Amino acid sequence: MAQARQCADAFWQRLVAWQKTHGRSTLPWQNTRDPYRVWLSEIMLQQTQVSTVLGYYERFLQRCPTVADLAAAPEDEVMGLWSGLGYYSRARNLHRCAQEVVARFGGRFPPSAELLQTLPGIGRSTGAAIAAFCFGEQVSIMDGNVKRVLSRLLAFEGDLASSANEKLLWKAADELLPPAGDTEAISRYTQGLMDLGATVCLPRQPQCLICPVEALCEGRRQGDPARLPVKTRKLKRSAQSLWLLLARSSGGEGVWLQKRPASGIWAGLHALPAFDSAEALEAALPAALRGTARHLPAFKHVLTHKDLHLHPVEVWLDAQTLAGIDGRWVADTAWPALGLPAPVRLLLEARAAD
C-alpha cells in the first residue's frame, strides 16, 4: 500500500510540475475559477477541437456574459450562436442547464461534482472538471485523453467498451489524485492530464521521450504504449440521401425554412425542407413550378455515425406560401442568426454569393 501511494505521489507531483512549465495556460477559459466560463468551455470542447471552439466561446460570452443572460436568451438565438459547432443536443442542454442553475441554485453553480451532475448535459467527467477547477474538489476526470494517459500509465488491459472496465479505470484514477485540500495541485493536475493527452500522449504516435512520467509508465516499459487503451466497440456507419428544397422568393421575402422536429437529424434547428427522393420533393411543389426546379450539385456531409448525401433543388417563387410544406419565409438578413445545420448554412451562403 505504501509503495502504491509513493508511485501515485510521484505521478501527480511530476505531472503538476510539468503542467506549470509546459502545459497550456493561455486559453481564454483558463486562469479563472468562474464556473460559468469553465462549464461553457467544457461543453464546447466535447467532441470539438480547441481551435474550433475559440471563436464560438468568445461570441457566446459577448452575447451571454453570465449564466443568467444565457438562461434568459431565446432558444433560437442560442442555437444560432452554436450553429456550426455540431452535436446540437449540447446547445439545447446548455440552455436548459443555465435555466436550471438560475431556477434551482439562484444563478450560482453548485460547488460539488455530485450536485453538478444533476444538471442537464453535465456528466461525471464534466462535473468533476468544473468542481476541480473552480472549487478545488478532489475528484477524477475521465475524458478520452485521460483514458488514454491512464491506460498507458497503468498498462490497463481492460476493454473500455465495457462499463465494468471503465469503472475500474475510474477507481484507479481516484487513487492517483493529489491530496484533498491542495486546490492548486488539484487544478493543475486536472489540467495536466488534459494537456498530456492532447500534446504528448497522442493516439498513434505517443511522444514518450518528452513525457514527464515516462519512467513511471508501465505501458512504455512493456514496449508498445500505442496499443492502449483497448476499446473494441466500433461505430456502425450508415448513409442517407436527402433532397433539400431551396425555395427562394423572387419578391425579396428570403428563403423558406422549417423548424426540424425535436428528435432525429438536425433536431430543433431551422433547415430547408428535406425529402427522401427527388420525386417526393417535386410532388410537394405546386404543379406549375415542377418544371422550373433546378437540381444543384449534390454533396456529402459527414456526421459521427452517418454520411449524408445532400441533393439541393432550387426553386424561385412569388411571395406565395408553399401549401402543404411546413415552414415560413425568412429574410436574407435574418437567417444568418438562426440555428442552422452546417451544410444548410454553407449552401445558403454560397447561393447568396451568386
CSV table of C-alpha atoms in Angstrom, one decimal:
chain,number,residue,atom,x,y,z
A,1,MET,CA,0.0,0.0,0.0
A,2,ALA,CA,2.8,2.4,0.9
A,3,GLN,CA,4.6,1.6,-2.4
A,4,ALA,CA,1.4,2.3,-4.3
A,5,ARG,CA,1.0,5.6,-2.6
A,6,GLN,CA,4.6,6.6,-3.3
A,7,CYS,CA,4.0,5.8,-7.0
A,8,ALA,CA,0.8,7.9,-7.0
A,9,ASP,CA,2.6,10.8,-5.3
A,10,ALA,CA,5.4,10.6,-7.8
A,11,PHE,CA,2.9,10.7,-10.7
A,12,TRP,CA,0.8,13.7,-9.6
A,13,GLN,CA,3.8,15.6,-8.5
A,14,ARG,CA,5.7,15.2,-11.8
A,15,LEU,CA,2.5,16.0,-13.7
A,16,VAL,CA,1.8,19.2,-11.7
A,17,ALA,CA,5.4,20.4,-12.1
A,18,TRP,CA,5.3,19.7,-15.9
A,19,GLN,CA,2.0,21.5,-16.3
A,20,LYS,CA,3.4,24.6,-14.6
A,21,THR,CA,6.2,24.9,-17.2
A,22,HIS,CA,5.0,23.0,-20.3
A,23,GLY,CA,1.2,22.8,-20.1
A,24,ARG,CA,-1.3,25.0,-21.7
A,25,SER,CA,-2.1,28.2,-19.7
A,26,THR,CA,-3.2,30.9,-22.2
A,27,LEU,CA,-6.6,29.6,-23.3
A,28,PRO,CA,-9.4,32.1,-22.5
A,29,TRP,CA,-11.1,29.7,-20.1
A,30,GLN,CA,-8.0,29.1,-18.1
A,31,ASN,CA,-6.7,31.1,-15.1
A,32,THR,CA,-10.3,31.5,-13.9
A,33,ARG,CA,-12.4,29.9,-11.2
A,34,ASP,CA,-15.6,31.2,-12.7
A,35,PRO,CA,-17.8,28.0,-13.0
A,36,TYR,CA,-19.8,29.6,-15.9
A,37,ARG,CA,-16.8,30.1,-18.1
A,38,VAL,CA,-15.3,26.7,-17.2
A,39,TRP,CA,-18.6,24.9,-17.8
A,40,LEU,CA,-19.1,26.7,-21.1
A,41,SER,CA,-15.7,25.6,-22.3
A,42,GLU,CA,-16.1,22.0,-21.1
A,43,ILE,CA,-19.4,21.6,-23.0
A,44,MET,CA,-18.0,23.2,-26.2
A,45,LEU,CA,-14.8,21.1,-26.1
A,46,GLN,CA,-16.7,17.8,-26.1
A,47,GLN,CA,-16.0,16.2,-29.5
A,48,THR,CA,-14.6,19.5,-30.7
A,49,GLN,CA,-11.1,20.8,-31.2
A,50,VAL,CA,-9.8,23.8,-29.2
A,51,SER,CA,-9.0,25.8,-32.4
A,52,THR,CA,-12.7,25.5,-33.5
A,53,VAL,CA,-14.1,26.3,-30.1
A,54,LEU,CA,-12.2,29.6,-29.5
A,55,GLY,CA,-14.3,31.8,-31.7
A,56,TYR,CA,-17.6,30.3,-30.5
A,57,TYR,CA,-16.6,30.7,-26.9
A,58,GLU,CA,-15.8,34.5,-27.3
A,59,ARG,CA,-19.1,35.1,-29.2
A,60,PHE,CA,-21.1,33.3,-26.5
A,61,LEU,CA,-19.5,35.4,-23.8
A,62,GLN,CA,-20.1,38.6,-25.7
A,63,ARG,CA,-23.8,37.9,-26.0
A,64,CYS,CA,-24.3,36.0,-22.7
A,65,PRO,CA,-21.6,37.1,-20.2
A,66,THR,CA,-23.4,35.4,-17.3
A,67,VAL,CA,-25.4,32.2,-16.7
A,68,ALA,CA,-28.5,34.4,-16.1
A,69,ASP,CA,-28.0,36.0,-19.5
A,70,LEU,CA,-27.8,32.6,-21.2
A,71,ALA,CA,-30.9,31.4,-19.3
A,72,ALA,CA,-32.9,34.4,-20.5
A,73,ALA,CA,-31.8,34.2,-24.1
A,74,PRO,CA,-34.3,32.9,-26.7
A,75,GLU,CA,-33.7,29.3,-27.8
A,76,ASP,CA,-33.3,30.3,-31.4
A,77,GLU,CA,-30.6,32.8,-30.5
A,78,VAL,CA,-28.7,30.2,-28.5
A,79,MET,CA,-28.9,27.7,-31.4
A,80,GLY,CA,-27.8,30.5,-33.8
A,81,LEU,CA,-24.7,31.2,-31.6
A,82,TRP,CA,-24.0,27.4,-31.6
A,83,SER,CA,-24.6,26.9,-35.3
A,84,GLY,CA,-21.7,25.1,-36.9
A,85,LEU,CA,-20.3,23.5,-33.8
A,86,GLY,CA,-22.3,20.4,-34.3
A,87,TYR,CA,-23.7,17.9,-31.8
A,88,TYR,CA,-26.6,20.3,-31.2
A,89,SER,CA,-28.1,18.4,-28.2
A,90,ARG,CA,-25.2,20.1,-26.4
A,91,ALA,CA,-26.6,23.5,-27.1
A,92,ARG,CA,-30.1,22.5,-26.0
A,93,ASN,CA,-28.8,21.1,-22.8
A,94,LEU,CA,-26.6,24.2,-22.3
A,95,HIS,CA,-29.7,26.4,-22.4
A,96,ARG,CA,-31.7,24.1,-20.1
A,97,CYS,CA,-28.7,23.8,-17.7
A,98,ALA,CA,-28.4,27.6,-17.5
A,99,GLN,CA,-32.1,27.9,-16.7
A,100,GLU,CA,-31.9,25.2,-14.0
A,101,VAL,CA,-28.9,26.9,-12.4
A,102,VAL,CA,-31.0,30.1,-12.2
A,103,ALA,CA,-34.1,28.3,-11.0
A,104,ARG,CA,-32.6,25.8,-8.6
A,105,PHE,CA,-29.5,27.5,-7.4
A,106,GLY,CA,-30.2,31.2,-7.7
A,107,GLY,CA,-27.8,31.6,-10.6
A,108,ARG,CA,-24.8,30.1,-8.8
A,109,PHE,CA,-23.3,26.8,-9.9
A,110,PRO,CA,-23.4,24.2,-7.1
A,111,PRO,CA,-19.9,23.6,-5.6
A,112,SER,CA,-19.7,19.8,-5.9
A,113,ALA,CA,-19.3,17.3,-8.7
A,114,GLU,CA,-22.2,15.3,-7.2
A,115,LEU,CA,-24.7,18.3,-7.5
A,116,LEU,CA,-23.3,19.5,-10.8
A,117,GLN,CA,-24.2,16.1,-12.3
A,118,THR,CA,-27.9,16.7,-11.6
A,119,LEU,CA,-27.9,19.4,-14.2
A,120,PRO,CA,-28.7,18.8,-17.9
A,121,GLY,CA,-25.8,17.9,-20.0
A,122,ILE,CA,-23.3,17.6,-17.2
A,123,GLY,CA,-21.9,14.1,-16.8
A,124,ARG,CA,-19.5,12.6,-14.3
A,125,SER,CA,-16.3,13.8,-16.0
A,126,THR,CA,-17.6,17.3,-16.9
A,127,GLY,CA,-18.9,17.8,-13.4
A,128,ALA,CA,-15.6,16.7,-11.9
A,129,ALA,CA,-13.7,19.1,-14.2
A,130,ILE,CA,-15.8,22.1,-13.0
A,131,ALA,CA,-15.6,21.0,-9.4
A,132,ALA,CA,-11.8,20.5,-9.6
A,133,PHE,CA,-11.0,23.8,-11.5
A,134,CYS,CA,-13.4,26.0,-9.7
A,135,PHE,CA,-13.9,24.6,-6.2
A,136,GLY,CA,-10.7,22.5,-5.7
A,137,GLU,CA,-12.6,19.3,-5.1
A,138,GLN,CA,-10.6,16.1,-5.1
A,139,VAL,CA,-12.4,14.3,-8.0
A,140,SER,CA,-11.2,12.5,-11.1
A,141,ILE,CA,-12.0,13.4,-14.7
A,142,MET,CA,-12.2,10.8,-17.4
A,143,ASP,CA,-12.4,12.2,-21.0
A,144,GLY,CA,-10.9,10.4,-24.0
A,145,ASN,CA,-7.4,11.9,-23.4
A,146,VAL,CA,-7.4,10.9,-19.8
A,147,LYS,CA,-8.5,7.3,-20.6
A,148,ARG,CA,-5.5,7.1,-22.9
A,149,VAL,CA,-3.0,8.5,-20.5
A,150,LEU,CA,-4.1,6.4,-17.6
A,151,SER,CA,-4.5,3.2,-19.6
A,152,ARG,CA,-0.9,3.5,-20.8
A,153,LEU,CA,0.5,4.6,-17.4
A,154,LEU,CA,-1.1,1.6,-15.7
A,155,ALA,CA,-0.9,-0.8,-18.7
A,156,PHE,CA,-4.7,-1.2,-18.2
A,157,GLU,CA,-5.7,-4.0,-20.5
A,158,GLY,CA,-9.5,-3.9,-19.8
A,159,ASP,CA,-11.7,-3.3,-22.8
A,160,LEU,CA,-13.2,0.2,-22.2
A,161,ALA,CA,-16.2,-0.7,-24.3
A,162,SER,CA,-17.3,-2.4,-21.1
A,163,SER,CA,-18.8,-0.2,-18.4
A,164,ALA,CA,-17.4,-2.5,-15.7
A,165,ASN,CA,-13.8,-1.9,-17.0
A,166,GLU,CA,-14.4,1.8,-17.3
A,167,LYS,CA,-15.4,1.8,-13.6
A,168,LEU,CA,-12.2,0.0,-12.7
A,169,LEU,CA,-10.2,2.7,-14.5
A,170,TRP,CA,-12.2,5.4,-12.6
A,171,LYS,CA,-11.3,3.7,-9.4
A,172,ALA,CA,-7.6,3.7,-10.4
A,173,ALA,CA,-7.8,7.3,-11.3
A,174,ASP,CA,-9.2,8.2,-7.9
A,175,GLU,CA,-6.1,6.5,-6.3
A,176,LEU,CA,-3.8,8.8,-8.3
A,177,LEU,CA,-5.3,12.1,-7.2
A,178,PRO,CA,-3.3,14.7,-5.2
A,179,PRO,CA,-4.3,15.0,-1.6
A,180,ALA,CA,-7.5,16.8,-0.7
A,181,GLY,CA,-7.2,20.4,0.3
A,182,ASP,CA,-4.4,21.4,-2.1
A,183,THR,CA,-6.6,23.3,-4.6
A,184,GLU,CA,-3.8,24.5,-6.8
A,185,ALA,CA,-2.4,20.9,-7.1
A,186,ILE,CA,-5.9,19.6,-8.0
A,187,SER,CA,-6.4,22.2,-10.6
A,188,ARG,CA,-3.0,21.8,-12.2
A,189,TYR,CA,-3.2,18.0,-12.0
A,190,THR,CA,-6.6,18.0,-13.8
A,191,GLN,CA,-5.3,20.4,-16.5
A,192,GLY,CA,-2.1,18.4,-16.7
A,193,LEU,CA,-3.9,15.2,-17.6
A,194,MET,CA,-5.8,17.0,-20.4
A,195,ASP,CA,-2.6,18.7,-21.7
A,196,LEU,CA,-0.6,15.5,-21.6
A,197,GLY,CA,-3.2,13.6,-23.6
A,198,ALA,CA,-3.6,16.4,-26.1
A,199,THR,CA,0.1,17.2,-26.7
A,200,VAL,CA,2.3,14.3,-25.7
A,201,CYS,CA,0.5,11.0,-25.1
A,202,LEU,CA,-1.0,11.1,-28.6
A,203,PRO,CA,-3.3,8.3,-30.0
A,204,ARG,CA,-1.0,6.9,-32.7
A,205,GLN,CA,2.5,8.4,-32.0
A,206,PRO,CA,3.0,9.0,-28.3
A,207,GLN,CA,5.9,11.3,-27.6
A,208,CYS,CA,7.3,9.2,-24.8
A,209,LEU,CA,10.8,10.7,-24.8
A,210,ILE,CA,9.4,14.1,-23.7
A,211,CYS,CA,6.8,12.7,-21.3
A,212,PRO,CA,7.2,13.8,-17.7
A,213,VAL,CA,6.0,10.5,-16.4
A,214,GLU,CA,7.8,8.2,-18.8
A,215,ALA,CA,9.8,6.5,-16.0
A,216,LEU,CA,6.5,5.6,-14.3
A,217,CYS,CA,4.7,4.4,-17.4
A,218,GLU,CA,4.0,0.6,-17.4
A,219,GLY,CA,2.8,0.7,-21.0
A,220,ARG,CA,6.1,2.3,-22.0
A,221,ARG,CA,8.1,-0.3,-20.0
A,222,GLN,CA,6.2,-3.1,-21.8
A,223,GLY,CA,7.3,-1.6,-25.2
A,224,ASP,CA,4.1,-0.7,-27.0
A,225,PRO,CA,2.1,2.0,-25.3
A,226,ALA,CA,0.3,2.9,-28.6
A,227,ARG,CA,-1.8,-0.3,-28.4
A,228,LEU,CA,-3.6,1.1,-25.4
A,229,PRO,CA,-6.3,1.9,-24.5
A,230,VAL,CA,-8.3,-1.2,-25.6
A,231,LYS,CA,-11.7,-0.4,-27.0
A,232,THR,CA,-13.3,-3.0,-29.3
A,233,ARG,CA,-16.7,-1.5,-30.0
A,234,LYS,CA,-16.8,0.0,-33.4
A,235,LEU,CA,-19.3,2.6,-34.6
A,236,LYS,CA,-21.6,1.3,-37.3
A,237,ARG,CA,-21.7,3.9,-40.0
A,238,SER,CA,-24.7,4.4,-42.2
A,239,ALA,CA,-25.6,6.6,-45.2
A,240,GLN,CA,-28.7,8.6,-46.1
A,241,SER,CA,-29.7,10.6,-49.1
A,242,LEU,CA,-31.9,13.7,-48.7
A,243,TRP,CA,-33.2,16.2,-51.3
A,244,LEU,CA,-33.3,19.7,-49.9
A,245,LEU,CA,-35.8,22.2,-51.2
A,246,LEU,CA,-34.1,25.6,-51.6
A,247,ALA,CA,-37.2,27.7,-52.2
A,248,ARG,CA,-36.3,31.4,-52.8
A,249,SER,CA,-38.7,34.3,-53.1
A,250,SER,CA,-38.5,36.5,-56.2
A,251,GLY,CA,-40.3,39.2,-54.2
A,252,GLY,CA,-37.5,39.5,-51.7
A,253,GLU,CA,-39.0,37.6,-48.8
A,254,GLY,CA,-36.0,35.4,-48.5
A,255,VAL,CA,-35.8,31.7,-48.2
A,256,TRP,CA,-38.4,29.1,-47.0
A,257,LEU,CA,-37.2,27.4,-43.8
A,258,GLN,CA,-38.9,25.0,-41.4
A,259,LYS,CA,-38.0,24.0,-37.8
A,260,ARG,CA,-36.9,20.4,-37.5
A,261,PRO,CA,-38.6,18.0,-35.1
A,262,ALA,CA,-37.2,17.7,-31.5
A,263,SER,CA,-35.5,14.4,-32.4
A,264,GLY,CA,-33.6,13.0,-35.3
A,265,ILE,CA,-31.1,14.7,-37.7
A,266,TRP,CA,-30.7,18.4,-37.0
A,267,ALA,CA,-33.2,18.2,-34.2
A,268,GLY,CA,-34.7,21.6,-33.3
A,269,LEU,CA,-32.7,23.5,-35.9
A,270,HIS,CA,-34.1,25.6,-38.8
A,271,ALA,CA,-33.4,23.9,-42.1
A,272,LEU,CA,-34.5,23.6,-45.7
A,273,PRO,CA,-37.5,21.1,-46.2
A,274,ALA,CA,-36.0,17.7,-46.7
A,275,PHE,CA,-37.4,14.8,-48.8
A,276,ASP,CA,-36.3,11.2,-49.3
A,277,SER,CA,-36.4,11.4,-53.0
A,278,ALA,CA,-36.4,13.9,-55.9
A,279,GLU,CA,-39.9,12.6,-56.8
A,280,ALA,CA,-41.2,13.3,-53.4
A,281,LEU,CA,-39.8,16.8,-53.4
A,282,GLU,CA,-41.3,17.7,-56.8
A,283,ALA,CA,-44.7,16.2,-55.8
A,284,ALA,CA,-44.8,18.6,-52.9
A,285,LEU,CA,-44.4,21.6,-55.2
A,286,PRO,CA,-47.3,23.4,-57.0
A,287,ALA,CA,-47.7,21.8,-60.4
A,288,ALA,CA,-46.8,25.0,-62.2
A,289,LEU,CA,-43.4,25.0,-60.6
A,290,ARG,CA,-42.2,21.5,-61.1
A,291,GLY,CA,-40.7,22.1,-64.4
A,292,THR,CA,-38.7,25.1,-63.1
A,293,ALA,CA,-36.9,23.1,-60.3
A,294,ARG,CA,-33.1,23.3,-60.7
A,295,HIS,CA,-31.0,20.5,-59.4
A,296,LEU,CA,-27.8,21.9,-57.9
A,297,PRO,CA,-24.6,19.8,-57.4
A,298,ALA,CA,-25.0,17.1,-54.7
A,299,PHE,CA,-22.5,17.0,-51.9
A,300,LYS,CA,-21.7,14.8,-48.9
A,301,HIS,CA,-21.8,15.9,-45.2
A,302,VAL,CA,-20.2,13.6,-42.6
A,303,LEU,CA,-21.8,13.1,-39.2
A,304,THR,CA,-20.3,11.0,-36.5
A,305,HIS,CA,-22.4,7.9,-37.3
A,306,LYS,CA,-23.7,8.7,-40.8
A,307,ASP,CA,-22.8,10.1,-44.2
A,308,LEU,CA,-25.5,12.5,-45.5
A,309,HIS,CA,-25.7,12.7,-49.3
A,310,LEU,CA,-27.5,16.0,-49.9
A,311,HIS,CA,-29.2,17.0,-53.2
A,312,PRO,CA,-30.2,20.7,-53.2
A,313,VAL,CA,-33.1,21.6,-55.5
A,314,GLU,CA,-33.6,25.3,-56.1
A,315,VAL,CA,-37.0,26.9,-57.0
A,316,TRP,CA,-37.9,30.5,-57.3
A,317,LEU,CA,-41.4,31.6,-56.2
A,318,ASP,CA,-43.6,34.6,-55.9
A,319,ALA,CA,-44.3,35.5,-52.3
A,320,GLN,CA,-46.8,32.7,-52.0
A,321,THR,CA,-47.0,30.2,-49.2
A,322,LEU,CA,-45.9,26.7,-50.1
A,323,ALA,CA,-49.1,24.9,-49.3
A,324,GLY,CA,-48.5,21.5,-47.7
A,325,ILE,CA,-44.9,22.3,-46.8
A,326,ASP,CA,-44.4,23.4,-43.2
A,327,GLY,CA,-42.3,26.5,-42.7
A,328,ARG,CA,-42.1,30.2,-43.3
A,329,TRP,CA,-40.3,32.9,-45.3
A,330,VAL,CA,-37.1,34.1,-43.5
A,331,ALA,CA,-35.5,37.2,-44.8
A,332,ASP,CA,-31.9,37.0,-46.1
A,333,THR,CA,-30.9,39.4,-43.3
A,334,ALA,CA,-32.5,37.1,-40.7
A,335,TRP,CA,-31.5,33.5,-41.4
A,336,PRO,CA,-27.7,34.0,-40.6
A,337,ALA,CA,-28.7,34.5,-36.9
A,338,LEU,CA,-30.7,31.3,-36.7
A,339,GLY,CA,-29.6,27.9,-35.6
A,340,LEU,CA,-28.9,26.2,-39.0
A,341,PRO,CA,-27.2,22.9,-39.7
A,342,ALA,CA,-23.7,23.5,-41.1
A,343,PRO,CA,-24.4,22.2,-44.6
A,344,VAL,CA,-27.6,24.3,-44.9
A,345,ARG,CA,-25.7,27.4,-43.8
A,346,LEU,CA,-22.9,26.7,-46.3
A,347,LEU,CA,-25.4,26.2,-49.1
A,348,LEU,CA,-27.3,29.4,-48.3
A,349,GLU,CA,-24.1,31.4,-48.1
A,350,ALA,CA,-23.0,30.0,-51.4
A,351,ARG,CA,-26.3,30.8,-53.1
A,352,ALA,CA,-26.4,34.3,-51.6
A,353,ALA,CA,-23.0,35.0,-53.0
A,354,ASP,CA,-24.0,34.1,-56.6
